């Protein structure tokens, strides 16, 4: 339990550090960019609450399957968690994109911020898909107590995020910052998928 708590703390610190760094970079582009990015990130976090429900279910079901040493139940929970995660991400991403003007207008009255946020709405709404696997995998990894894998994946993907931002920010500005965020989400999902594939067989005897 101590090791699990330690690794979760490291994971959470890396997560909060990444979002804080994202906000700090946006602030360097001016008040309008900072405010618009904050609006879009808040919308992304709302989607995250729904996906967190899927992650919680995946945590319970995969943990129960591993505890019972029943591989078919694990595979089914894994598959259904990813399927429903994708359905929710697609649905909410579409709602966010189509209803973006109304939602953004309800969150800020500043016309400059509204226009700036709307210009980045497509790339921000796409994040509902790119960050979905990482959310679901978080639940699966906690349920199977592969906490070191979750911790390592977060640290590695954070380095990918910072490297991508260092490369893309000078080229594309705020668009590069959002692209780096996508790189972070995709790197987390890819790391978790590959690591879990290697460790999956060892979970059952």
Short mmCIF file of C-alpha atoms in Angstrom, two decimals:
data_model
loop_
_atom_site.label_atom_id
_atom_site.label_comp_id
_atom_site.label_asym_id
_atom_site.label_seq_id
_atom_site.Cartn_x
_atom_site.Cartn_y
_atom_site.Cartn_z
CA UNK A 1 0.00 0.00 0.00
CA UNK A 2 2.85 2.36 0.75
CA UNK A 3 4.44 1.67 -2.62
CA UNK A 4 1.12 2.14 -4.41
CA UNK A 5 0.50 5.45 -2.63
CA UNK A 6 4.02 6.62 -3.42
CA UNK A 7 3.69 5.84 -7.12
CA UNK A 8 0.25 7.45 -7.31
CA UNK A 9 1.67 10.58 -5.71
CA UNK A 10 4.52 10.72 -8.25
CA UNK A 11 2.02 10.20 -11.04
CA UNK A 12 -0.24 12.98 -9.71
CA UNK A 13 2.67 15.41 -9.27
CA UNK A 14 3.78 14.79 -12.86
CA UNK A 15 0.20 15.25 -14.08
CA UNK A 16 -0.31 18.54 -12.23
CA UNK A 17 3.15 19.71 -13.26
CA UNK A 18 2.36 19.16 -16.93
CA UNK A 19 -0.87 21.16 -16.78
CA UNK A 20 0.81 23.90 -14.77
CA UNK A 21 3.60 24.12 -17.33
CA UNK A 22 1.01 24.24 -20.13
CA UNK A 23 -0.70 27.17 -18.41
CA UNK A 24 2.62 28.93 -17.81
CA UNK A 25 3.53 28.72 -21.48
CA UNK A 26 0.13 30.07 -22.45
CA UNK A 27 0.61 33.03 -20.13
CA UNK A 28 3.72 34.01 -22.08
CA UNK A 29 1.55 34.47 -25.17
CA UNK A 30 -0.64 37.07 -23.52
CA UNK A 31 -3.79 37.33 -21.45
CA UNK A 32 -6.12 36.36 -24.29
CA UNK A 33 -4.26 33.12 -25.08
CA UNK A 34 -4.02 32.26 -21.38
CA UNK A 35 -7.76 32.79 -20.82
CA UNK A 36 -8.77 30.93 -23.99
CA UNK A 37 -6.56 27.95 -23.13
CA UNK A 38 -8.05 27.88 -19.62
CA UNK A 39 -11.59 27.78 -21.05
CA UNK A 40 -10.70 24.93 -23.39
CA UNK A 41 -8.88 22.98 -20.69
CA UNK A 42 -11.87 23.33 -18.37
CA UNK A 43 -14.07 21.82 -21.06
CA UNK A 44 -11.57 19.00 -21.47
CA UNK A 45 -11.66 18.32 -17.75
CA UNK A 46 -15.46 17.98 -17.92
CA UNK A 47 -14.98 15.20 -20.48
CA UNK A 48 -12.37 13.74 -18.15
CA UNK A 49 -14.98 13.37 -15.38
CA UNK A 50 -17.06 11.10 -17.62
CA UNK A 51 -14.04 9.05 -18.68
CA UNK A 52 -12.99 8.78 -15.06
CA UNK A 53 -16.20 6.85 -14.47
CA UNK A 54 -15.10 4.31 -17.08
CA UNK A 55 -11.66 4.17 -15.45
CA UNK A 56 -13.25 3.48 -12.07
CA UNK A 57 -15.30 0.65 -13.53
CA UNK A 58 -12.22 -0.76 -15.29
CA UNK A 59 -10.30 -0.61 -12.01
CA UNK A 60 -12.95 -2.60 -10.17
CA UNK A 61 -13.58 -5.18 -12.87
CA UNK A 62 -9.97 -5.89 -13.84
CA UNK A 63 -8.90 -6.00 -10.21
CA UNK A 64 -11.65 -8.52 -9.45
CA UNK A 65 -10.63 -10.63 -12.46
CA UNK A 66 -6.98 -10.69 -11.45
CA UNK A 67 -7.91 -11.51 -7.86
CA UNK A 68 -10.01 -14.42 -9.10
CA UNK A 69 -7.24 -15.44 -11.53
CA UNK A 70 -9.78 -15.41 -14.36
CA UNK A 71 -8.25 -14.21 -17.63
CA UNK A 72 -11.49 -14.22 -19.72
CA UNK A 73 -13.10 -11.77 -17.28
CA UNK A 74 -10.05 -9.52 -17.47
CA UNK A 75 -10.03 -9.54 -21.28
CA UNK A 76 -13.74 -8.74 -21.40
CA UNK A 77 -13.41 -5.89 -18.90
CA UNK A 78 -10.41 -4.53 -20.81
CA UNK A 79 -12.24 -4.66 -24.14
CA UNK A 80 -15.50 -3.17 -22.88
CA UNK A 81 -13.73 -0.39 -20.98
CA UNK A 82 -11.92 0.70 -24.12
CA UNK A 83 -15.07 0.40 -26.22
CA UNK A 84 -17.20 2.51 -23.90
CA UNK A 85 -14.35 4.95 -23.42
CA UNK A 86 -14.22 5.42 -27.18
CA UNK A 87 -18.00 5.84 -27.43
CA UNK A 88 -18.05 8.47 -24.69
CA UNK A 89 -15.00 10.28 -26.11
CA UNK A 90 -16.51 10.40 -29.61
CA UNK A 91 -19.91 11.52 -28.35
CA UNK A 92 -18.67 14.21 -26.00
CA UNK A 93 -16.04 15.35 -28.49
CA UNK A 94 -18.73 15.83 -31.12
CA UNK A 95 -20.99 17.67 -28.67
CA UNK A 96 -18.09 19.86 -27.61
CA UNK A 97 -17.13 20.68 -31.18
CA UNK A 98 -20.68 21.35 -32.41
CA UNK A 99 -21.78 23.17 -29.27
CA UNK A 100 -18.48 24.94 -28.78
CA UNK A 101 -19.64 28.44 -29.69
CA UNK A 102 -22.51 28.27 -27.19
CA UNK A 103 -20.45 26.71 -24.39
CA UNK A 104 -17.50 29.08 -24.84
CA UNK A 105 -19.90 32.02 -24.99
CA UNK A 106 -21.41 30.92 -21.69
CA UNK A 107 -18.00 30.71 -20.02
CA UNK A 108 -16.64 34.11 -21.02
CA UNK A 109 -18.04 37.43 -22.16
CA UNK A 110 -14.77 38.70 -23.59
CA UNK A 111 -15.07 38.74 -27.38
CA UNK A 112 -11.33 38.41 -27.96
CA UNK A 113 -11.15 35.35 -25.72
CA UNK A 114 -14.20 33.86 -27.39
CA UNK A 115 -12.74 34.28 -30.86
CA UNK A 116 -9.36 32.93 -29.82
CA UNK A 117 -10.89 29.89 -28.09
CA UNK A 118 -13.10 29.16 -31.09
CA UNK A 119 -10.09 29.20 -33.40
CA UNK A 120 -8.52 26.42 -31.33
CA UNK A 121 -11.74 24.51 -30.72
CA UNK A 122 -11.08 21.74 -33.32
CA UNK A 123 -7.63 20.87 -32.00
CA UNK A 124 -8.86 21.03 -28.40
CA UNK A 125 -11.94 18.87 -29.06
CA UNK A 126 -9.68 16.27 -30.67
CA UNK A 127 -8.06 15.81 -27.25
CA UNK A 128 -11.16 13.92 -26.09
CA UNK A 129 -9.94 11.07 -28.31
CA UNK A 130 -6.21 11.29 -27.75
CA UNK A 131 -6.43 11.31 -23.97
CA UNK A 132 -9.11 8.60 -23.69
CA UNK A 133 -6.76 5.56 -23.71
CA UNK A 134 -4.56 7.01 -20.96
CA UNK A 135 -7.61 7.58 -18.73
CA UNK A 136 -8.89 4.02 -19.15
CA UNK A 137 -5.44 2.51 -18.75
CA UNK A 138 -5.00 4.41 -15.48
CA UNK A 139 -7.98 2.52 -14.10
CA UNK A 140 -6.77 -0.84 -15.39
CA UNK A 141 -3.26 -0.34 -14.02
CA UNK A 142 -4.54 0.65 -10.59
CA UNK A 143 -6.92 -2.31 -10.55
CA UNK A 144 -4.10 -4.71 -11.39
CA UNK A 145 -1.69 -2.90 -8.99
CA UNK A 146 0.76 -2.20 -11.81
CA UNK A 147 1.46 1.12 -10.13
CA UNK A 148 5.12 1.24 -11.15
CA UNK A 149 4.08 0.92 -14.80
CA UNK A 150 1.63 3.80 -14.39
CA UNK A 151 4.26 5.93 -12.67
CA UNK A 152 6.93 5.22 -15.27
CA UNK A 153 4.53 5.86 -18.14
CA UNK A 154 3.60 9.24 -16.71
CA UNK A 155 7.23 10.27 -16.26
CA UNK A 156 8.27 9.11 -19.75
CA UNK A 157 5.28 10.76 -21.43
CA UNK A 158 5.97 13.98 -19.51
CA UNK A 159 9.45 14.04 -21.01
CA UNK A 160 7.89 13.48 -24.44
CA UNK A 161 5.53 16.41 -23.79
CA UNK A 162 8.33 18.76 -22.79
CA UNK A 163 10.48 17.69 -25.74
CA UNK A 164 7.60 18.13 -28.19
CA UNK A 165 6.76 21.54 -26.72
CA UNK A 166 10.38 22.67 -26.96
CA UNK A 167 10.33 21.74 -30.65
CA UNK A 168 6.84 22.85 -31.69
CA UNK A 169 6.32 26.00 -29.62
CA UNK A 170 8.89 28.08 -31.52
CA UNK A 171 7.42 26.88 -34.82
CA UNK A 172 3.67 27.09 -34.24
CA UNK A 173 3.13 29.07 -31.05
CA UNK A 174 -0.06 28.13 -29.21
CA UNK A 175 -0.93 25.53 -31.83
CA UNK A 176 2.42 23.90 -31.10
CA UNK A 177 1.57 23.90 -27.39
CA UNK A 178 -1.69 22.05 -28.06
CA UNK A 179 0.09 19.66 -30.42
CA UNK A 180 2.59 18.89 -27.65
CA UNK A 181 -0.35 18.18 -25.33
CA UNK A 182 -1.63 15.65 -27.85
CA UNK A 183 1.84 14.09 -27.99
CA UNK A 184 1.73 13.73 -24.21
CA UNK A 185 -1.65 11.99 -24.25
CA UNK A 186 -0.67 9.67 -27.09
CA UNK A 187 2.68 8.81 -25.49
CA UNK A 188 0.97 7.88 -22.22
CA UNK A 189 -1.55 5.66 -23.96
CA UNK A 190 1.10 3.98 -26.12
CA UNK A 191 3.41 3.33 -23.15
CA UNK A 192 0.61 1.86 -21.07
CA UNK A 193 -0.61 -0.35 -23.91
CA UNK A 194 2.83 -1.79 -24.68
CA UNK A 195 3.71 -2.28 -21.01
CA UNK A 196 0.40 -3.98 -20.24
CA UNK A 197 0.77 -6.30 -23.22
CA UNK A 198 4.14 -7.42 -21.85
CA UNK A 199 2.84 -7.86 -18.31
CA UNK A 200 -0.65 -9.25 -19.02
CA UNK A 201 0.29 -12.94 -19.12
CA UNK A 202 2.15 -12.67 -15.79
CA UNK A 203 -1.00 -11.47 -14.04
CA UNK A 204 -2.50 -14.96 -14.27
CA UNK A 205 -1.12 -18.32 -13.21
#
